[in-house]
PDB file of C-alpha atoms in Angstrom:
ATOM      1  CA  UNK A  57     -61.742 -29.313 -17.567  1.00  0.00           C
ATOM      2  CA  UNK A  58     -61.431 -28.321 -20.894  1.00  0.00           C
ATOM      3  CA  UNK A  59     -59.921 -32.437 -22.009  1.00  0.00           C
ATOM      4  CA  UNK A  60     -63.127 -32.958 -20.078  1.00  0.00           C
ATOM      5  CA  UNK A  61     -65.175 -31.174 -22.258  1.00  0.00           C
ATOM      6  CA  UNK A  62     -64.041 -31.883 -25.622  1.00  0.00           C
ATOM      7  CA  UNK A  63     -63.091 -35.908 -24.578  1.00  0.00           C
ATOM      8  CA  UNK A  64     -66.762 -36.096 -23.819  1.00  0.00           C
ATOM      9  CA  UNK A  65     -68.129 -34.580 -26.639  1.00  0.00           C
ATOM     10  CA  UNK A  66     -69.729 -31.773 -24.659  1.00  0.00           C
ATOM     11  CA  UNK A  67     -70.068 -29.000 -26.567  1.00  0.00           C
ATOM     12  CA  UNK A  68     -72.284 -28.695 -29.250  1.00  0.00           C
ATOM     13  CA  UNK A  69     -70.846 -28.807 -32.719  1.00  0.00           C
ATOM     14  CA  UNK A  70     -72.594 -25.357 -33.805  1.00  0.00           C
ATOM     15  CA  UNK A  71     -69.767 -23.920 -31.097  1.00  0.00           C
ATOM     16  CA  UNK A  72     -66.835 -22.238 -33.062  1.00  0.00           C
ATOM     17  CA  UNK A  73     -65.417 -20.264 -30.082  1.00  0.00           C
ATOM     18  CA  UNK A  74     -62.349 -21.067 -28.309  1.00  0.00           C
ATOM     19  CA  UNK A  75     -62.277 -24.446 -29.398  1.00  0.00           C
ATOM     20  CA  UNK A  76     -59.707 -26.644 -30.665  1.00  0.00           C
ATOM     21  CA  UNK A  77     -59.618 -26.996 -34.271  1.00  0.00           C
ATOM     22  CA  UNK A  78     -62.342 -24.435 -34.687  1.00  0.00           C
ATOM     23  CA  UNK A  79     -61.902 -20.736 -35.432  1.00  0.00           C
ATOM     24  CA  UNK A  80     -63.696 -17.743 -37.186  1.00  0.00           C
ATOM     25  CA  UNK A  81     -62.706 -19.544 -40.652  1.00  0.00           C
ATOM     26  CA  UNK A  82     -64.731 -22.811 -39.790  1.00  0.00           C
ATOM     27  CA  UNK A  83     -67.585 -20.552 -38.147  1.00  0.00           C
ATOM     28  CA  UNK A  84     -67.656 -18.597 -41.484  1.00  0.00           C
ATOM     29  CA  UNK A  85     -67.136 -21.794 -44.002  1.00  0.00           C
ATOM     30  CA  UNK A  86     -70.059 -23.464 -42.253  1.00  0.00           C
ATOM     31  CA  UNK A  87     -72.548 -20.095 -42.519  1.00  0.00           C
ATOM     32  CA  UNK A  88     -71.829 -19.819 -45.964  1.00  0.00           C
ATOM     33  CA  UNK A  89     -72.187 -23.837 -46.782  1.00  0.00           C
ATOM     34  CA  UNK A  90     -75.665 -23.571 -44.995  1.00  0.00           C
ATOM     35  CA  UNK A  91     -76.559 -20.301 -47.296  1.00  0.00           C
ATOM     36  CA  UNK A  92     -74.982 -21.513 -50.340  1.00  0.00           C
ATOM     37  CA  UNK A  93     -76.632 -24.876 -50.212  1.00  0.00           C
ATOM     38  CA  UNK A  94     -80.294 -23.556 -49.363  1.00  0.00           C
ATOM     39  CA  UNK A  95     -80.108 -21.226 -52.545  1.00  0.00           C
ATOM     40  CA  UNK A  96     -78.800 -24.218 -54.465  1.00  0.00           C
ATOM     41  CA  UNK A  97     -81.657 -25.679 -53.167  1.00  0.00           C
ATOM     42  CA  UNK A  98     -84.315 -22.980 -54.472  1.00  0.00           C
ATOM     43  CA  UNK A  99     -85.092 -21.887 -50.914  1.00  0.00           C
ATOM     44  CA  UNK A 100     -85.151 -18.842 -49.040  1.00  0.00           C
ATOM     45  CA  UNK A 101     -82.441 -18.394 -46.669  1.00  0.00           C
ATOM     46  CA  UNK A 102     -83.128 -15.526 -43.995  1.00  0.00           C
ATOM     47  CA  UNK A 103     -79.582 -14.789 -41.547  1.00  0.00           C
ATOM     48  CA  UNK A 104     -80.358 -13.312 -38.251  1.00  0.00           C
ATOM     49  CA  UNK A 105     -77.514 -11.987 -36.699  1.00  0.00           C
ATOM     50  CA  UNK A 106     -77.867 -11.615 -32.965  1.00  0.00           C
ATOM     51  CA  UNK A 107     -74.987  -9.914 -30.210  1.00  0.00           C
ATOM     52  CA  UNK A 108     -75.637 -10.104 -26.841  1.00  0.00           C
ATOM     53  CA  UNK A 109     -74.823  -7.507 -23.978  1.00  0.00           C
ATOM     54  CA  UNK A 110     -72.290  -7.937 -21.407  1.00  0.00           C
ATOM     55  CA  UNK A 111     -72.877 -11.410 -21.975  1.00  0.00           C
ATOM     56  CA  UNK A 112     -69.661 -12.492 -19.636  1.00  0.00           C
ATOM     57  CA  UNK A 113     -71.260 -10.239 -16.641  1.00  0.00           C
ATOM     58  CA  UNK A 114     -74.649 -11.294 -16.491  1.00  0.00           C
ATOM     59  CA  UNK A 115     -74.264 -15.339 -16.173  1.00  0.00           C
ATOM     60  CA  UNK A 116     -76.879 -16.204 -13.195  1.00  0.00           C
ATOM     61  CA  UNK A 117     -74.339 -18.428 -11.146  1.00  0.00           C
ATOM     62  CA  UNK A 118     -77.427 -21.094  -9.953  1.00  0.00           C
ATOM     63  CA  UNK A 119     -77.755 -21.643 -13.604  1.00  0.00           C
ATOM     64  CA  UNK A 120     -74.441 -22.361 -14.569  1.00  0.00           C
ATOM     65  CA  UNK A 121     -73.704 -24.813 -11.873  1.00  0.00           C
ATOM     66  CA  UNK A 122     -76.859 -26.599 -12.928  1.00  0.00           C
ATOM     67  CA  UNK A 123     -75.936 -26.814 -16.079  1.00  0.00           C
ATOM     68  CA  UNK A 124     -72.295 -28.028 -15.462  1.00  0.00           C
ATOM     69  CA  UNK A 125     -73.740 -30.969 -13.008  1.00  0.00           C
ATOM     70  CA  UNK A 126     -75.860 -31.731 -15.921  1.00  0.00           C
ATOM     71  CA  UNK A 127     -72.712 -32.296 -18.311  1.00  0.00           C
ATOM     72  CA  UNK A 128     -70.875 -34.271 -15.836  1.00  0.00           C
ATOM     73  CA  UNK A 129     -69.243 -31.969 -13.796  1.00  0.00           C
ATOM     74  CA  UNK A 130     -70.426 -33.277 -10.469  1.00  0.00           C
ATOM     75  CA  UNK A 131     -69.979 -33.785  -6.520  1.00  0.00           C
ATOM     76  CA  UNK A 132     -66.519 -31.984  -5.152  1.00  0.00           C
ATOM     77  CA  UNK A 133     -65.631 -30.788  -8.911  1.00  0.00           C
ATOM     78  CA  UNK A 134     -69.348 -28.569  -8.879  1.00  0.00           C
ATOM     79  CA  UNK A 135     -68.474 -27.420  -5.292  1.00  0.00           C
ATOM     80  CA  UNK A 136     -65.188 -26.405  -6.131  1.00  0.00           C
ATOM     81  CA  UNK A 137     -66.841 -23.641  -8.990  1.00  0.00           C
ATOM     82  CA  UNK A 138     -69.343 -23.079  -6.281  1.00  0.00           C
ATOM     83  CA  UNK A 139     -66.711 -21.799  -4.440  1.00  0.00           C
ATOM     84  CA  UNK A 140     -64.576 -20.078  -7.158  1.00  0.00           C
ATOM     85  CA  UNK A 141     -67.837 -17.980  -8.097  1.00  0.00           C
ATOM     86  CA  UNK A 142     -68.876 -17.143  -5.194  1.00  0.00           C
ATOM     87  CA  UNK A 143     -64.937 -15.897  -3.539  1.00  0.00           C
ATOM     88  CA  UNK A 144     -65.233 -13.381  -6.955  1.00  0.00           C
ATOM     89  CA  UNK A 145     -65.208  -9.514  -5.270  1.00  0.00           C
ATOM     90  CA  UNK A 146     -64.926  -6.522  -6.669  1.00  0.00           C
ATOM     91  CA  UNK A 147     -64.131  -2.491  -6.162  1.00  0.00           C
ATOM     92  CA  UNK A 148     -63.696   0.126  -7.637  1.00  0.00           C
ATOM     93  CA  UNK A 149     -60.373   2.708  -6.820  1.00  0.00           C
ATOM     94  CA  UNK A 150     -60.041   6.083  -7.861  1.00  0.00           C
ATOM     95  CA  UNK A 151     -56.763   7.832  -7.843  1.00  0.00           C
ATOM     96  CA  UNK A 152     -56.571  11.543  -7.751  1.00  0.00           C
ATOM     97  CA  UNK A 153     -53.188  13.888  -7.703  1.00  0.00           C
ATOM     98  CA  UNK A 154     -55.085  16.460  -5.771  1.00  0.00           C
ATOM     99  CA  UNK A 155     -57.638  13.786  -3.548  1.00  0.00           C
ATOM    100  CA  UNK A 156     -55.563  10.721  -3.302  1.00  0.00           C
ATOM    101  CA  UNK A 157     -56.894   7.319  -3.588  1.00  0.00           C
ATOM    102  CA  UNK A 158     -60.326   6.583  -3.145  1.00  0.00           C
ATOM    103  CA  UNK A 159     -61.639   2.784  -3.083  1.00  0.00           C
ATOM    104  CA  UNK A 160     -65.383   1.890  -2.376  1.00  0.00           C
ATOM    105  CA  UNK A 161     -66.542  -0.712  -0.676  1.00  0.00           C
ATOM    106  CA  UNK A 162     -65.626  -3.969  -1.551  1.00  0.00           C
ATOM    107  CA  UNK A 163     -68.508  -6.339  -2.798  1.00  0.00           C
ATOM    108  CA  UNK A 164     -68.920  -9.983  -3.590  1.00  0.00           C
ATOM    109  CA  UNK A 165     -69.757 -10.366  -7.433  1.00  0.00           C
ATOM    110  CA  UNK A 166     -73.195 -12.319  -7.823  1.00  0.00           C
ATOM    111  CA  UNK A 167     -73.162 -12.537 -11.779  1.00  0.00           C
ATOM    112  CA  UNK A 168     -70.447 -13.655 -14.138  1.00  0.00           C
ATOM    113  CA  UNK A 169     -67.315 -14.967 -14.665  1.00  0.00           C
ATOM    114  CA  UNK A 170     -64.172 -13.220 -14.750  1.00  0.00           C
ATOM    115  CA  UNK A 171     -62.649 -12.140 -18.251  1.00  0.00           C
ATOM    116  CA  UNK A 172     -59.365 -12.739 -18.965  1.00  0.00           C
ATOM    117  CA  UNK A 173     -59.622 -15.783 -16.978  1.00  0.00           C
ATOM    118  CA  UNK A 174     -58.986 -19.384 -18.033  1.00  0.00           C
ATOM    119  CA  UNK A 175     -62.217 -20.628 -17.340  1.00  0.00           C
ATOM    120  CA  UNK A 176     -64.203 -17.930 -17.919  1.00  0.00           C
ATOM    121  CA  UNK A 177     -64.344 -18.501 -22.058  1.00  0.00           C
ATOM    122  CA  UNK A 178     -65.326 -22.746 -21.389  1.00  0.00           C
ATOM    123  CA  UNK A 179     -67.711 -21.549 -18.748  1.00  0.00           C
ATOM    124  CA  UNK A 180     -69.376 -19.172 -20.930  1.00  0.00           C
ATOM    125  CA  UNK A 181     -69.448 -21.923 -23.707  1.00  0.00           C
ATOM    126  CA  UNK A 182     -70.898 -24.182 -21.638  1.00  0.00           C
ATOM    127  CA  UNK A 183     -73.678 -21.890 -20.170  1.00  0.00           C
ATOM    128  CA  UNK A 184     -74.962 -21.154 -23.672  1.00  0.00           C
ATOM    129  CA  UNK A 185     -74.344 -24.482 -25.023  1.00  0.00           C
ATOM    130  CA  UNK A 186     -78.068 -26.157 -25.019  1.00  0.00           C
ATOM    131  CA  UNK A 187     -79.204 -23.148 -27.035  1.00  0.00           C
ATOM    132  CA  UNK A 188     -79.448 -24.884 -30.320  1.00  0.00           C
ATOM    133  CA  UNK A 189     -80.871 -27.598 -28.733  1.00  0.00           C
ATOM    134  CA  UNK A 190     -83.944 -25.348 -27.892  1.00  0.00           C
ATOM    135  CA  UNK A 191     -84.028 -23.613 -31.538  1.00  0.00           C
ATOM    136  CA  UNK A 192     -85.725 -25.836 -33.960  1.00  0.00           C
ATOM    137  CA  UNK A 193     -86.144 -25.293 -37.670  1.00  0.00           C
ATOM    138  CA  UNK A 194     -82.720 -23.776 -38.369  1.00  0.00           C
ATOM    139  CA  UNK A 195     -79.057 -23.742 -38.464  1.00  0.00           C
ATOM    140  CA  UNK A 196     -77.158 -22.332 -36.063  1.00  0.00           C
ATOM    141  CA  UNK A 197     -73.478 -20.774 -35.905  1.00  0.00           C
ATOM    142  CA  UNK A 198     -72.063 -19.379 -32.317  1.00  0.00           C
ATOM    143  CA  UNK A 199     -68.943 -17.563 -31.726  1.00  0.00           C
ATOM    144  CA  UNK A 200     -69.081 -17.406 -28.158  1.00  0.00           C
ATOM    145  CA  UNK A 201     -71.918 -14.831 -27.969  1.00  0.00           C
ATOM    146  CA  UNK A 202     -72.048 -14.090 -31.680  1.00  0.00           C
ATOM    147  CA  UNK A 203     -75.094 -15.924 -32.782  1.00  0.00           C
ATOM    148  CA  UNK A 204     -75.935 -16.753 -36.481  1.00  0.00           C
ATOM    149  CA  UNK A 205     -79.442 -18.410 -37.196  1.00  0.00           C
ATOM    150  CA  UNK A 206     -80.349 -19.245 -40.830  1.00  0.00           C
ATOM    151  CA  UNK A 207     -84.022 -20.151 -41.597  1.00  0.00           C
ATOM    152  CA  UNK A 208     -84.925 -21.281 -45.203  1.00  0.00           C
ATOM    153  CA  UNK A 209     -87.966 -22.496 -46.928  1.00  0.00           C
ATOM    154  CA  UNK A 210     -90.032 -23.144 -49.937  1.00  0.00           C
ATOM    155  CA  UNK A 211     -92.193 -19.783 -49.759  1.00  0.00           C
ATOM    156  CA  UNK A 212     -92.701 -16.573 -47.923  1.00  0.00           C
ATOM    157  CA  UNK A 213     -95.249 -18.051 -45.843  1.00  0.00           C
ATOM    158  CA  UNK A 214     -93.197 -21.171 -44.820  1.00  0.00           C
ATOM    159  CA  UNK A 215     -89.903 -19.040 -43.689  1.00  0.00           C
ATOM    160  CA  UNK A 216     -92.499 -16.674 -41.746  1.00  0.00           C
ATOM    161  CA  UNK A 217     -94.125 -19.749 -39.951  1.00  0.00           C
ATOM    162  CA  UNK A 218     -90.363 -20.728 -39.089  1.00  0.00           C
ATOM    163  CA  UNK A 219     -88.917 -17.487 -38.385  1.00  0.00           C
ATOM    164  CA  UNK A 220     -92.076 -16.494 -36.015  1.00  0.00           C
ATOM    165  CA  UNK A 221     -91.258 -19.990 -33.990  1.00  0.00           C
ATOM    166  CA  UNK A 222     -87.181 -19.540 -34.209  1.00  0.00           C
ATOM    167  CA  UNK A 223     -87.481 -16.244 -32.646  1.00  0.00           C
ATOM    168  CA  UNK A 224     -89.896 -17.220 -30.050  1.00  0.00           C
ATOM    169  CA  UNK A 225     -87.518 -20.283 -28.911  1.00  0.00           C
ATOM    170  CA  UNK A 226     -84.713 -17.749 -28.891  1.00  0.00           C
ATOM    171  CA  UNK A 227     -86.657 -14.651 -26.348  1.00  0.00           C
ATOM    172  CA  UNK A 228     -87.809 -17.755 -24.398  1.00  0.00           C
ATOM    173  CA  UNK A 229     -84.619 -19.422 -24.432  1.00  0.00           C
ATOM    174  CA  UNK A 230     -82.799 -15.979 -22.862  1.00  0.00           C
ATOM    175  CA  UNK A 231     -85.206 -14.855 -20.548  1.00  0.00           C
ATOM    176  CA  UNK A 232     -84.500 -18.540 -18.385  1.00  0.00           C
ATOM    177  CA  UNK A 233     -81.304 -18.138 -18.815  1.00  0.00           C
ATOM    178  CA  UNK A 234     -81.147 -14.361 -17.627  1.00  0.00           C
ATOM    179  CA  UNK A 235     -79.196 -13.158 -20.449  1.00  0.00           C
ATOM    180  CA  UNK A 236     -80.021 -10.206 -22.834  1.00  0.00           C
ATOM    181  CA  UNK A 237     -80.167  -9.967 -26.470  1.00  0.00           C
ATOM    182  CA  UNK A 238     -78.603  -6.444 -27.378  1.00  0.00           C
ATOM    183  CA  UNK A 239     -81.848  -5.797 -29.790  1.00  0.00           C
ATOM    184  CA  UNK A 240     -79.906  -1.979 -30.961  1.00  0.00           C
ATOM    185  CA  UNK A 241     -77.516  -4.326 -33.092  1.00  0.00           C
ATOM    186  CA  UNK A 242     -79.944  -7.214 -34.120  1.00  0.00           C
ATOM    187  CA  UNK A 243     -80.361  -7.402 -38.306  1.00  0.00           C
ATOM    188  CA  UNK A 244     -81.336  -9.392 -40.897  1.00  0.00           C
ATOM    189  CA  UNK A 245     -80.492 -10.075 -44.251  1.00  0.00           C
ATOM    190  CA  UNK A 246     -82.294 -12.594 -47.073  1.00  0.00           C
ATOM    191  CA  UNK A 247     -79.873 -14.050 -49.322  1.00  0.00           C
ATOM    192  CA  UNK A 248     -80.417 -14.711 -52.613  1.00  0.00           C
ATOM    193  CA  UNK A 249     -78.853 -14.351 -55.763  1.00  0.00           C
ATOM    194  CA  UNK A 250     -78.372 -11.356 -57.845  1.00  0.00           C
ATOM    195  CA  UNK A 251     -80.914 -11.983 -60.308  1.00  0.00           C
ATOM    196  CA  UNK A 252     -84.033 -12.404 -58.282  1.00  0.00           C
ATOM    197  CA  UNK A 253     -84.990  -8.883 -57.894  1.00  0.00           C
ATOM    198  CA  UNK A 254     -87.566 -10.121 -55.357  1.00  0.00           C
ATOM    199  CA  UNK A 255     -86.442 -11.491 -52.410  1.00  0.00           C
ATOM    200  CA  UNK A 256     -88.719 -13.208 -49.511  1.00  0.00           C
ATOM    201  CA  UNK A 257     -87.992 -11.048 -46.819  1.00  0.00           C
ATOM    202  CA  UNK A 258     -90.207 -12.062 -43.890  1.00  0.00           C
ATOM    203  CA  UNK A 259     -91.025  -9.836 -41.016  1.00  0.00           C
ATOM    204  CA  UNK A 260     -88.519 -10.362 -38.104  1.00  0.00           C
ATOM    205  CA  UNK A 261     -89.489  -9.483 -34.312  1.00  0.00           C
ATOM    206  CA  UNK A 262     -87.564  -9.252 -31.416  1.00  0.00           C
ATOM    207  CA  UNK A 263     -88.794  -7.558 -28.298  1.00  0.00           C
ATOM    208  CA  UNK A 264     -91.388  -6.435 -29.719  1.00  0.00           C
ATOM    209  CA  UNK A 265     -89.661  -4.672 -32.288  1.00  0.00           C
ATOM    210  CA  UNK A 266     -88.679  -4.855 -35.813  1.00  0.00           C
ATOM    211  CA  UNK A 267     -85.452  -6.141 -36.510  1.00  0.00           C
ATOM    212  CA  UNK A 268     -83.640  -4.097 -39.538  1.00  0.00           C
ATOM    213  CA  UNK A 269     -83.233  -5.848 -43.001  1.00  0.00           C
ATOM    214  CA  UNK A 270     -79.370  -5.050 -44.684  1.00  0.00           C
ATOM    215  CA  UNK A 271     -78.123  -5.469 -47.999  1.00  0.00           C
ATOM    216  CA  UNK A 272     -74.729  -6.549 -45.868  1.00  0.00           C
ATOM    217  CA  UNK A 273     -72.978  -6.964 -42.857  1.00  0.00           C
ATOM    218  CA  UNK A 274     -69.215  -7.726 -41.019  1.00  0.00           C
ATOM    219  CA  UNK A 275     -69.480 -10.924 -39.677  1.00  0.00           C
ATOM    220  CA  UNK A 276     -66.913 -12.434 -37.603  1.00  0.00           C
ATOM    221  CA  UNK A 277     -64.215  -9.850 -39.521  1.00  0.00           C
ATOM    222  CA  UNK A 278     -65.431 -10.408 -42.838  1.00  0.00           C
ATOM    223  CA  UNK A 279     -68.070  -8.627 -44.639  1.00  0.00           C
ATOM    224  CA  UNK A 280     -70.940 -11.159 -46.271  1.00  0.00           C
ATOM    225  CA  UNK A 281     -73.855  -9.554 -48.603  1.00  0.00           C
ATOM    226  CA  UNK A 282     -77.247 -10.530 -49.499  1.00  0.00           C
ATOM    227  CA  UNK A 283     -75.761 -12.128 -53.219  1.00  0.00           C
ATOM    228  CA  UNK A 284     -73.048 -13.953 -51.669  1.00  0.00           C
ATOM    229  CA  UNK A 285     -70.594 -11.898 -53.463  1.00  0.00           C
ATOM    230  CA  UNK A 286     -67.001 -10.844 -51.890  1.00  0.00           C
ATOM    231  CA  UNK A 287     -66.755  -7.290 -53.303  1.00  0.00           C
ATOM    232  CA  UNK A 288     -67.137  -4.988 -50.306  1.00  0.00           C
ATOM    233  CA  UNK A 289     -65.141  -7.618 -48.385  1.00  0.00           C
ATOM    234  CA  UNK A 290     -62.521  -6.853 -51.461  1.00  0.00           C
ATOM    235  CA  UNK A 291     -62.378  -3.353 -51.379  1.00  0.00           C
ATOM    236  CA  UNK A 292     -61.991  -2.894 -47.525  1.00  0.00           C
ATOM    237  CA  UNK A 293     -59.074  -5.143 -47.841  1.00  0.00           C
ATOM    238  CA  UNK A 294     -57.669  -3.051 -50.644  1.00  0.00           C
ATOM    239  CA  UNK A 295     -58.416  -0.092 -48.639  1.00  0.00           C
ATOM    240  CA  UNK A 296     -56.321  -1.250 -45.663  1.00  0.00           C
ATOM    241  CA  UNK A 297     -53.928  -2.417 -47.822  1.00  0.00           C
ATOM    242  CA  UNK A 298     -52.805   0.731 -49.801  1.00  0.00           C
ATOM    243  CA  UNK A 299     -52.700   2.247 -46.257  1.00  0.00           C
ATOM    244  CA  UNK A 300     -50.502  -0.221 -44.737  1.00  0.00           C
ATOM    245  CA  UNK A 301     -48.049   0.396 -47.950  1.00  0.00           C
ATOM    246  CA  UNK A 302     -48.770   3.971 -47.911  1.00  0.00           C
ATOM    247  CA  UNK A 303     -47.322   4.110 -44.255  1.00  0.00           C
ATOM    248  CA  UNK A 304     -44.284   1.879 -45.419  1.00  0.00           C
ATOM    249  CA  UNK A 305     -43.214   3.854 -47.966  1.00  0.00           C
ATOM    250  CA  UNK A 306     -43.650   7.119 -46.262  1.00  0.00           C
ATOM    251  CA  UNK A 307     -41.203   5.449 -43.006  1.00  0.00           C
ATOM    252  CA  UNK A 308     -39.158   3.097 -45.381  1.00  0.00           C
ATOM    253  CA  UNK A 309     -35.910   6.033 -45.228  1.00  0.00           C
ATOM    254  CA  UNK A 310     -36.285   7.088 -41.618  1.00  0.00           C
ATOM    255  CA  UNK A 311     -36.239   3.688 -39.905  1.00  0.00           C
ATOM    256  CA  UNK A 312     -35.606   0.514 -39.845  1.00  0.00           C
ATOM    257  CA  UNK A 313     -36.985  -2.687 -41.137  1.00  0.00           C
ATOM    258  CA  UNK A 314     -38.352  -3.437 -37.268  1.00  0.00           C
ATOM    259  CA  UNK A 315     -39.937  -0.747 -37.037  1.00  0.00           C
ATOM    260  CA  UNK A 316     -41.516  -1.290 -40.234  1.00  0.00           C
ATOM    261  CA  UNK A 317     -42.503  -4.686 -39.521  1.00  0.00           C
ATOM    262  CA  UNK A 318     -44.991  -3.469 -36.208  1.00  0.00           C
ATOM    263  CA  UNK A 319     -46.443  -0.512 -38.263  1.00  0.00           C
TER     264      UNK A 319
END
């Protein structure tokens, strides 16, 4: 399935998750491009970072079967994950020294796909892969559910008009699909460089709520601030660093160089 996939030209290109030939570096290298390029450009660039919840547990199965006969994945093939879904059961078993073992009632599992499974990472790419298709007036980076979308323009009042429309394709876009936005750990942050000491920093809903503006956050393992600058991404390596040689040399004459090696 997953030849398939990437023989076809299936997934979209925004897609950096479980992928051949694309990783957390090109996901990064391709956010960065996109805000680099935009301030080169004397725009505004506005990053809203979106996580999702549970997003492997919540898949609506009817979708997802729609959506694979729609990328060629047809006939006895879509039966077939018919089938696999819809065998999926689940308890749960608690053991007790002074009770025993206690196991409720098993119960077929109507949402999701199994973690840890083979298929479950390509069928979670492929249930959220016409989501940039319905997001206009952006760029987009995904990470399986990690979401990354970039709006730039001219003026405050363009990236508004463009960030009020983004944001509506997105709520619209995850209430069909039946999946939900975790808006606790939503944020935004406008890039621009160090000397502009007034940023455009349009308002940003979700849910009816503000989304939070930050100087900086971790992204895909590495932290990214509003200047583009790699100082806080500096020091917390330094800072892990001096602890991983702090350990060393505190072990380095009571063991040996193994057990060194997995500290």
């Amino acid at each position: 399935m997953i030849a398939f996939v990437e023989g076809n030209g299936v997934l979209t290109e925004d897609q950096h998750g479980f992928r051949t030939k694309k990783s957390t570096e090109t996901a990064l290298q391709a956010f960065t491009k996109s805000v680099q390029e935009a301030i080169e450009n004397k725009l505004n660039p506005t990053g809203i970072f979106l996580d999702l919840t549970k997003a492997y547990d919540v898949l609506n199965h009817r979708i997802l079967l729609s959506k694979l006969e729609s990328y060629g994945i047809r006939g006895v093939t879509n039966r077939w994950f018919e089938s696999y879904l819809s065998l999926q059961k689940q308890c749960v078993e608690i053991n007790s020294r002074k009770l025993g073992t206690y196991a409720s009632t098993t119960r077929a599992i109507a949402h999701g796909v199994p973690q840890g499974s083979i298929l479950g990472p390509i069928l979670f790419l492929l249930y959220i892969n016409d989501l940039p298709l319905n997001v206009s007036e952006s760029n987009m980076v995904l990470f399986a559910g990690d979401t990354n979308i970039l709006i730039s323009g001219e003026n405050l009042n363009t990236v508004q008009l463009r960030l009020n429309n983004v944001m509506m394709d997105i709520q619209r876009w995850f209430t069909l699909n039946n999946l939900i936005i975790n808006a606790g750990k939503a944020l935004a942050i406008s890039f621009h460089t160090s000397q502009n000491k007034k940023p455009v920093r349009p308002h940003v809903q979700l849910e009816g709520k503000a989304v939070p503006y930050n100087t900086d956050t971790k992204f895909l393992g590495v932290f990214i601030d509003e200047n583009m600058k790699w100082t806080k991404h500096i020091r917390y390596l330094n800072s892990k660093l001096n602890t991983s040689l702090y350990k060393i040399r505190s072990l380095k004459n009571v063991t040996n160089i193994h057990v060194l090696r997995t500290t």
